[in-house]
PDB file of C-alpha atoms in Angstrom:
ATOM      1  CA  MET Y 134      57.106 -46.245  47.665  1.00 77.00           C
ATOM      2  CA  LEU Y 135      55.523 -49.313  46.109  1.00 85.00           C
ATOM      3  CA  LYS Y 136      57.669 -52.429  46.119  1.00 86.00           C
ATOM      4  CA  ARG Y 137      56.060 -53.713  42.906  1.00 92.00           C
ATOM      5  CA  ASP Y 138      53.245 -53.094  40.454  1.00 94.00           C
ATOM      6  CA  LEU Y 139      49.747 -53.900  41.688  1.00 95.00           C
ATOM      7  CA  THR Y 140      47.489 -56.445  40.035  1.00 95.00           C
ATOM      8  CA  PRO Y 141      44.120 -55.156  38.749  1.00 95.00           C
ATOM      9  CA  LEU Y 142      42.330 -56.776  41.698  1.00 97.00           C
ATOM     10  CA  GLU Y 143      44.792 -55.362  44.224  1.00 97.00           C
ATOM     11  CA  ALA Y 144      44.210 -51.915  42.728  1.00 97.00           C
ATOM     12  CA  ARG Y 145      40.440 -52.407  42.899  1.00 97.00           C
ATOM     13  CA  VAL Y 146      40.477 -53.542  46.549  1.00 98.00           C
ATOM     14  CA  LEU Y 147      42.712 -50.659  47.584  1.00 98.00           C
ATOM     15  CA  ALA Y 148      40.656 -48.090  45.674  1.00 98.00           C
ATOM     16  CA  VAL Y 149      37.368 -49.375  47.108  1.00 98.00           C
ATOM     17  CA  LEU Y 150      38.711 -48.975  50.646  1.00 98.00           C
ATOM     18  CA  VAL Y 151      39.698 -45.373  49.917  1.00 98.00           C
ATOM     19  CA  GLU Y 152      36.377 -44.620  48.231  1.00 98.00           C
ATOM     20  CA  LYS Y 153      34.174 -46.117  50.937  1.00 97.00           C
ATOM     21  CA  GLU Y 154      36.071 -44.326  53.705  1.00 97.00           C
ATOM     22  CA  SER Y 155      34.595 -41.076  52.325  1.00 96.00           C
ATOM     23  CA  THR Y 156      31.299 -42.223  50.835  1.00 96.00           C
ATOM     24  CA  VAL Y 157      30.084 -44.561  53.617  1.00 96.00           C
ATOM     25  CA  PRO Y 158      32.114 -43.548  56.690  1.00 96.00           C
ATOM     26  CA  ASP Y 159      29.671 -45.268  59.072  1.00 95.00           C
ATOM     27  CA  SER Y 160      30.550 -48.637  57.504  1.00 94.00           C
ATOM     28  CA  TYR Y 161      34.292 -48.046  57.372  1.00 96.00           C
ATOM     29  CA  PRO Y 162      36.588 -49.939  58.006  1.00 96.00           C
ATOM     30  CA  LEU Y 163      35.016 -52.533  55.719  1.00 96.00           C
ATOM     31  CA  SER Y 164      34.225 -56.183  56.293  1.00 95.00           C
ATOM     32  CA  ALA Y 165      35.311 -58.696  53.649  1.00 96.00           C
ATOM     33  CA  ASN Y 166      31.700 -58.976  52.519  1.00 96.00           C
ATOM     34  CA  ALA Y 167      31.281 -55.222  52.067  1.00 97.00           C
ATOM     35  CA  LEU Y 168      34.649 -54.961  50.358  1.00 97.00           C
ATOM     36  CA  THR Y 169      33.729 -57.721  47.906  1.00 98.00           C
ATOM     37  CA  ALA Y 170      30.455 -55.966  47.115  1.00 97.00           C
ATOM     38  CA  GLY Y 171      32.374 -52.754  46.466  1.00 97.00           C
ATOM     39  CA  CYS Y 172      34.755 -54.543  44.101  1.00 98.00           C
ATOM     40  CA  ASN Y 173      31.846 -56.059  42.164  1.00 97.00           C
ATOM     41  CA  GLN Y 174      29.832 -52.832  42.063  1.00 97.00           C
ATOM     42  CA  LYS Y 175      28.229 -52.280  38.651  1.00 96.00           C
ATOM     43  CA  THR Y 176      28.237 -48.476  38.719  1.00 95.00           C
ATOM     44  CA  ALA Y 177      31.288 -46.181  38.706  1.00 95.00           C
ATOM     45  CA  ARG Y 178      33.539 -49.102  37.797  1.00 96.00           C
ATOM     46  CA  ASP Y 179      35.580 -49.791  34.676  1.00 94.00           C
ATOM     47  CA  PRO Y 180      36.037 -52.618  34.167  1.00 93.00           C
ATOM     48  CA  VAL Y 181      33.177 -54.262  36.059  1.00 95.00           C
ATOM     49  CA  MET Y 182      34.496 -57.243  38.026  1.00 96.00           C
ATOM     50  CA  ASP Y 183      32.979 -60.430  39.411  1.00 96.00           C
ATOM     51  CA  VAL Y 184      35.278 -61.702  42.147  1.00 96.00           C
ATOM     52  CA  SER Y 185      34.653 -63.967  45.123  1.00 96.00           C
ATOM     53  CA  GLU Y 186      35.174 -63.130  48.773  1.00 96.00           C
ATOM     54  CA  ALA Y 187      37.969 -65.717  48.864  1.00 96.00           C
ATOM     55  CA  GLU Y 188      39.775 -63.874  46.061  1.00 97.00           C
ATOM     56  CA  VAL Y 189      39.367 -60.585  47.900  1.00 97.00           C
ATOM     57  CA  LEU Y 190      40.723 -62.068  51.142  1.00 97.00           C
ATOM     58  CA  ALA Y 191      43.759 -63.460  49.324  1.00 97.00           C
ATOM     59  CA  THR Y 192      44.313 -60.049  47.746  1.00 97.00           C
ATOM     60  CA  ILE Y 193      44.079 -58.361  51.139  1.00 97.00           C
ATOM     61  CA  GLU Y 194      46.927 -60.540  52.393  1.00 96.00           C
ATOM     62  CA  GLU Y 195      49.074 -59.400  49.460  1.00 96.00           C
ATOM     63  CA  LEU Y 196      48.215 -55.753  50.144  1.00 97.00           C
ATOM     64  CA  LYS Y 197      49.043 -56.221  53.820  1.00 97.00           C
ATOM     65  CA  SER Y 198      52.485 -57.488  52.823  1.00 95.00           C
ATOM     66  CA  LEU Y 199      52.926 -54.238  50.870  1.00 96.00           C
ATOM     67  CA  SER Y 200      51.835 -52.195  53.922  1.00 96.00           C
ATOM     68  CA  LEU Y 201      48.840 -50.853  51.978  1.00 97.00           C
ATOM     69  CA  VAL Y 202      46.061 -52.469  54.038  1.00 97.00           C
ATOM     70  CA  ASN Y 203      45.674 -53.061  57.779  1.00 96.00           C
ATOM     71  CA  THR Y 204      43.389 -55.363  59.770  1.00 95.00           C
ATOM     72  CA  VAL Y 205      41.284 -53.604  62.395  1.00 92.00           C
ATOM     73  CA  SER Y 206      40.884 -55.497  65.656  1.00 80.00           C
ATOM     74  CA  GLY Y 207      38.290 -55.117  68.396  1.00 74.00           C
ATOM     75  CA  SER Y 208      35.243 -56.158  66.379  1.00 75.00           C
ATOM     76  CA  ARG Y 209      33.362 -59.437  66.093  1.00 85.00           C
ATOM     77  CA  VAL Y 210      33.714 -59.110  62.316  1.00 90.00           C
ATOM     78  CA  VAL Y 211      37.204 -58.659  60.908  1.00 93.00           C
ATOM     79  CA  ARG Y 212      37.458 -55.326  59.124  1.00 96.00           C
ATOM     80  CA  TYR Y 213      40.032 -53.714  56.877  1.00 97.00           C
ATOM     81  CA  GLU Y 214      41.344 -50.200  56.317  1.00 97.00           C
ATOM     82  CA  HIS Y 215      43.725 -48.762  53.736  1.00 97.00           C
ATOM     83  CA  ASN Y 216      47.147 -47.196  54.240  1.00 97.00           C
ATOM     84  CA  PHE Y 217      47.255 -45.726  50.731  1.00 96.00           C
ATOM     85  CA  ALA Y 218      48.720 -42.250  51.267  1.00 94.00           C
ATOM     86  CA  ARG Y 219      51.525 -43.444  53.509  1.00 95.00           C
ATOM     87  CA  GLY Y 220      52.170 -46.710  51.665  1.00 95.00           C
ATOM     88  CA  VAL Y 221      52.402 -45.088  48.242  1.00 95.00           C
ATOM     89  CA  GLY Y 222      53.818 -41.793  49.472  1.00 94.00           C
ATOM     90  CA  VAL Y 223      51.289 -39.329  48.062  1.00 96.00           C
ATOM     91  CA  PRO Y 224      49.157 -36.520  49.547  1.00 95.00           C
ATOM     92  CA  GLY Y 225      45.406 -36.872  49.938  1.00 96.00           C
ATOM     93  CA  ALA Y 226      44.574 -34.979  46.736  1.00 97.00           C
ATOM     94  CA  ALA Y 227      46.797 -37.250  44.640  1.00 97.00           C
ATOM     95  CA  MET Y 228      45.377 -40.308  46.416  1.00 98.00           C
ATOM     96  CA  ALA Y 229      41.860 -39.229  45.386  1.00 98.00           C
ATOM     97  CA  LEU Y 230      42.905 -38.915  41.735  1.00 98.00           C
ATOM     98  CA  LEU Y 231      44.675 -42.283  41.662  1.00 98.00           C
ATOM     99  CA  THR Y 232      41.695 -43.902  43.394  1.00 98.00           C
ATOM    100  CA  GLN Y 233      39.285 -42.737  40.696  1.00 98.00           C
ATOM    101  CA  LEU Y 234      41.683 -43.767  37.922  1.00 97.00           C
ATOM    102  CA  MET Y 235      41.864 -47.253  39.450  1.00 97.00           C
ATOM    103  CA  LEU Y 236      38.079 -47.454  39.808  1.00 97.00           C
ATOM    104  CA  ARG Y 237      36.949 -45.932  36.506  1.00 96.00           C
ATOM    105  CA  GLY Y 238      39.908 -46.183  34.139  1.00 95.00           C
ATOM    106  CA  PRO Y 239      41.392 -43.326  32.068  1.00 95.00           C
ATOM    107  CA  GLN Y 240      39.658 -39.950  32.458  1.00 96.00           C
ATOM    108  CA  THR Y 241      40.174 -36.309  31.545  1.00 96.00           C
ATOM    109  CA  ALA Y 242      41.169 -33.795  34.195  1.00 97.00           C
ATOM    110  CA  ALA Y 243      37.641 -32.369  34.114  1.00 96.00           C
ATOM    111  CA  GLU Y 244      36.094 -35.810  34.620  1.00 97.00           C
ATOM    112  CA  LEU Y 245      38.471 -36.477  37.487  1.00 98.00           C
ATOM    113  CA  ARG Y 246      37.581 -33.219  39.191  1.00 97.00           C
ATOM    114  CA  GLN Y 247      33.903 -34.205  39.080  1.00 97.00           C
ATOM    115  CA  ASN Y 248      34.408 -37.840  40.079  1.00 97.00           C
ATOM    116  CA  THR Y 249      36.709 -37.076  43.033  1.00 97.00           C
ATOM    117  CA  GLU Y 250      34.382 -34.500  44.586  1.00 96.00           C
ATOM    118  CA  ARG Y 251      33.386 -36.779  47.485  1.00 95.00           C
ATOM    119  CA  LEU Y 252      37.011 -37.731  48.144  1.00 96.00           C
ATOM    120  CA  HIS Y 253      38.702 -34.368  47.641  1.00 96.00           C
ATOM    121  CA  ARG Y 254      37.388 -31.057  46.313  1.00 95.00           C
ATOM    122  CA  PHE Y 255      39.683 -29.420  43.780  1.00 97.00           C
ATOM    123  CA  ALA Y 256      39.348 -25.677  43.255  1.00 94.00           C
ATOM    124  CA  ASP Y 257      39.492 -25.991  39.468  1.00 96.00           C
ATOM    125  CA  VAL Y 258      40.646 -28.224  36.626  1.00 96.00           C
ATOM    126  CA  SER Y 259      44.088 -26.627  36.562  1.00 96.00           C
ATOM    127  CA  SER Y 260      44.712 -27.798  40.140  1.00 97.00           C
ATOM    128  CA  VAL Y 261      43.787 -31.335  39.074  1.00 97.00           C
ATOM    129  CA  GLU Y 262      46.219 -31.094  36.185  1.00 97.00           C
ATOM    130  CA  GLY Y 263      48.911 -29.814  38.539  1.00 97.00           C
ATOM    131  CA  PHE Y 264      48.667 -32.896  40.762  1.00 97.00           C
ATOM    132  CA  LEU Y 265      48.545 -35.193  37.728  1.00 98.00           C
ATOM    133  CA  GLU Y 266      51.670 -33.590  36.281  1.00 97.00           C
ATOM    134  CA  GLU Y 267      53.398 -34.035  39.620  1.00 97.00           C
ATOM    135  CA  LEU Y 268      52.436 -37.725  39.682  1.00 97.00           C
ATOM    136  CA  SER Y 269      53.742 -38.172  36.140  1.00 96.00           C
ATOM    137  CA  GLU Y 270      57.105 -36.535  36.933  1.00 95.00           C
ATOM    138  CA  ARG Y 271      57.945 -38.634  39.980  1.00 94.00           C
ATOM    139  CA  GLU Y 272      61.037 -40.843  39.964  1.00 91.00           C
ATOM    140  CA  ARG Y 273      58.587 -43.736  39.738  1.00 92.00           C
ATOM    141  CA  PRO Y 274      55.726 -42.176  37.688  1.00 95.00           C
ATOM    142  CA  LEU Y 275      52.252 -42.990  39.003  1.00 96.00           C
ATOM    143  CA  ALA Y 276      50.200 -41.361  36.220  1.00 96.00           C
ATOM    144  CA  ILE Y 277      50.566 -40.764  32.505  1.00 96.00           C
ATOM    145  CA  LYS Y 278      48.876 -38.465  30.013  1.00 95.00           C
ATOM    146  CA  LEU Y 279      47.589 -40.603  27.168  1.00 93.00           C
ATOM    147  CA  PRO Y 280      47.844 -39.597  23.504  1.00 89.00           C
ATOM    148  CA  LYS Y 281      44.823 -37.545  22.510  1.00 85.00           C
ATOM    149  CA  ALA Y 282      42.411 -39.613  20.422  1.00 81.00           C
ATOM    150  CA  PRO Y 283      41.462 -38.281  16.960  1.00 83.00           C
ATOM    151  CA  GLY Y 284      38.604 -35.822  17.352  1.00 83.00           C
ATOM    152  CA  ALA Y 285      38.845 -35.738  21.153  1.00 83.00           C
ATOM    153  CA  ARG Y 286      38.880 -32.301  22.761  1.00 88.00           C
ATOM    154  CA  GLU Y 287      40.888 -33.337  25.812  1.00 92.00           C
ATOM    155  CA  ALA Y 288      43.535 -35.931  26.577  1.00 93.00           C
ATOM    156  CA  ARG Y 289      42.875 -38.522  29.247  1.00 95.00           C
ATOM    157  CA  TRP Y 290      45.068 -39.650  32.102  1.00 96.00           C
ATOM    158  CA  ALA Y 291      45.755 -43.205  33.307  1.00 96.00           C
ATOM    159  CA  GLN Y 292      47.278 -44.562  36.526  1.00 96.00           C
ATOM    160  CA  LEU Y 293      50.552 -46.493  36.510  1.00 96.00           C
ATOM    161  CA  LEU Y 294      50.199 -48.305  39.847  1.00 96.00           C
ATOM    162  CA  CYS Y 295      49.479 -51.465  37.847  1.00 94.00           C
ATOM    163  CA  GLY Y 296      52.484 -50.953  35.577  1.00 92.00           C
ATOM    164  CA  PRO Y 297      53.046 -49.143  32.280  1.00 88.00           C
ATOM    165  CA  VAL Y 298      50.445 -48.839  29.563  1.00 79.00           C
ATOM    166  CA  ALA Y 299      51.144 -51.762  27.244  1.00 64.00           C
ATOM    167  CA  SER Y 300      51.305 -49.872  23.954  1.00 43.00           C
ATOM    168  CA  VAL Y 301      50.453 -46.652  22.193  1.00 41.00           C
ATOM    169  CA  GLU Y 302      47.587 -48.446  20.459  1.00 43.00           C
ATOM    170  CA  GLN Y 303      46.150 -49.501  23.805  1.00 53.00           C
ATOM    171  CA  ALA Y 304      46.609 -45.980  25.130  1.00 48.00           C
ATOM    172  CA  MET Y 305      44.784 -44.558  22.128  1.00 48.00           C
ATOM    173  CA  ALA Y 306      41.943 -47.006  22.608  1.00 54.00           C
ATOM    174  CA  ALA Y 307      41.714 -46.138  26.295  1.00 51.00           C
ATOM    175  CA  ALA Y 308      41.707 -42.438  25.445  1.00 47.00           C
ATOM    176  CA  ILE Y 309      38.618 -42.573  23.205  1.00 47.00           C
ATOM    177  CA  PRO Y 310      35.706 -41.033  25.118  1.00 52.00           C
ATOM    178  CA  ARG Y 311      32.750 -43.346  25.588  1.00 56.00           C
ATOM    179  CA  ASP Y 312      30.359 -40.948  23.843  1.00 57.00           C
ATOM    180  CA  GLU Y 313      32.662 -40.921  20.841  1.00 57.00           C
ATOM    181  CA  GLU Y 314      32.734 -44.724  20.810  1.00 61.00           C
ATOM    182  CA  VAL Y 315      28.942 -44.723  20.707  1.00 65.00           C
ATOM    183  CA  ALA Y 316      28.948 -42.150  17.906  1.00 65.00           C
ATOM    184  CA  LEU Y 317      31.367 -44.264  15.863  1.00 67.00           C
ATOM    185  CA  GLN Y 318      29.206 -47.333  16.375  1.00 72.00           C
ATOM    186  CA  LYS Y 319      26.136 -45.406  15.221  1.00 70.00           C
ATOM    187  CA  VAL Y 320      27.936 -44.321  12.045  1.00 68.00           C
ATOM    188  CA  GLU Y 321      28.988 -47.907  11.330  1.00 75.00           C
ATOM    189  CA  ILE Y 322      25.441 -49.182  11.901  1.00 81.00           C
ATOM    190  CA  ALA Y 323      24.001 -46.503   9.603  1.00 72.00           C
ATOM    191  CA  ALA Y 324      26.497 -47.453   6.886  1.00 73.00           C
ATOM    192  CA  LEU Y 325      25.576 -51.131   7.200  1.00 78.00           C
ATOM    193  CA  ARG Y 326      21.876 -50.331   6.990  1.00 79.00           C
ATOM    194  CA  ALA Y 327      22.434 -48.254   3.852  1.00 74.00           C
ATOM    195  CA  GLU Y 328      24.392 -51.098   2.297  1.00 78.00           C
ATOM    196  CA  VAL Y 329      21.631 -53.610   3.093  1.00 78.00           C
ATOM    197  CA  ALA Y 330      18.999 -51.287   1.593  1.00 75.00           C
ATOM    198  CA  SER Y 331      21.088 -50.916  -1.571  1.00 76.00           C
ATOM    199  CA  LEU Y 332      21.476 -54.683  -1.890  1.00 78.00           C
ATOM    200  CA  ARG Y 333      17.743 -55.177  -1.345  1.00 80.00           C
ATOM    201  CA  GLN Y 334      16.971 -52.769  -4.181  1.00 79.00           C
ATOM    202  CA  LEU Y 335      19.409 -54.612  -6.446  1.00 80.00           C
ATOM    203  CA  VAL Y 336      17.790 -57.966  -5.663  1.00 80.00           C
ATOM    204  CA  HIS Y 337      14.308 -56.608  -6.425  1.00 79.00           C
ATOM    205  CA  ARG Y 338      15.476 -55.086  -9.718  1.00 80.00           C
ATOM    206  CA  MET Y 339      17.153 -58.322 -10.831  1.00 83.00           C
ATOM    207  CA  ALA Y 340      14.070 -60.319  -9.836  1.00 79.00           C
ATOM    208  CA  ALA Y 341      11.809 -57.985 -11.880  1.00 80.00           C
ATOM    209  CA  GLU Y 342      14.048 -58.388 -14.920  1.00 79.00           C
ATOM    210  CA  LEU Y 343      13.891 -62.161 -14.578  1.00 82.00           C
ATOM    211  CA  GLY Y 344      10.136 -62.143 -13.964  1.00 80.00           C
ATOM    212  CA  ILE Y 345      10.358 -63.846 -10.588  1.00 82.00           C
ATOM    213  CA  THR Y 346       9.278 -62.919  -7.070  1.00 75.00           C
ATOM    214  CA  PRO Y 347      12.208 -62.327  -4.708  1.00 67.00           C
TER     215      PRO Y 347
END
């Protein structure tokens, strides 16, 4: 069981260690340099971070005090490995889901099934939902189903390792799919363009009535 909520950087460091164990096993355990690069990775990250190696090393010390990260000896370069499953008290499948939620932010069960494929292969979406429900019903909940955004087909899930979601409004904002955000922005831009065109026509008409060139 966690002794306290994780900071966003602690969650990122821990999740990167879990991710890289499966995606680049030849480089795992990770050096501080590789771990920092993983934290600052531009793809498959939300939010994107820009942290220094010194910040990562300080965060590692905090995670070590929580028994979530270990130092690996016997190498010229100090390397680090995670102790996620045992430290948090979850099975490997749940660890994979929480890892992706920490790396990419709120996601639907279908998105999680796809994004966790290299960490753990779920048979179907319902099995993903089963683990998420189990995480949400723990004595100390580790996941929460966010309110479904207007027009969204599926609800998204968020991790609670970093503490509770601040507010319903924040949850709603986090639950809006990115493609829907883009669609809303396009509608707003189209409306603004139509308004500008209407104003331009009005200016030209007024100028013609006054006999001047706009």
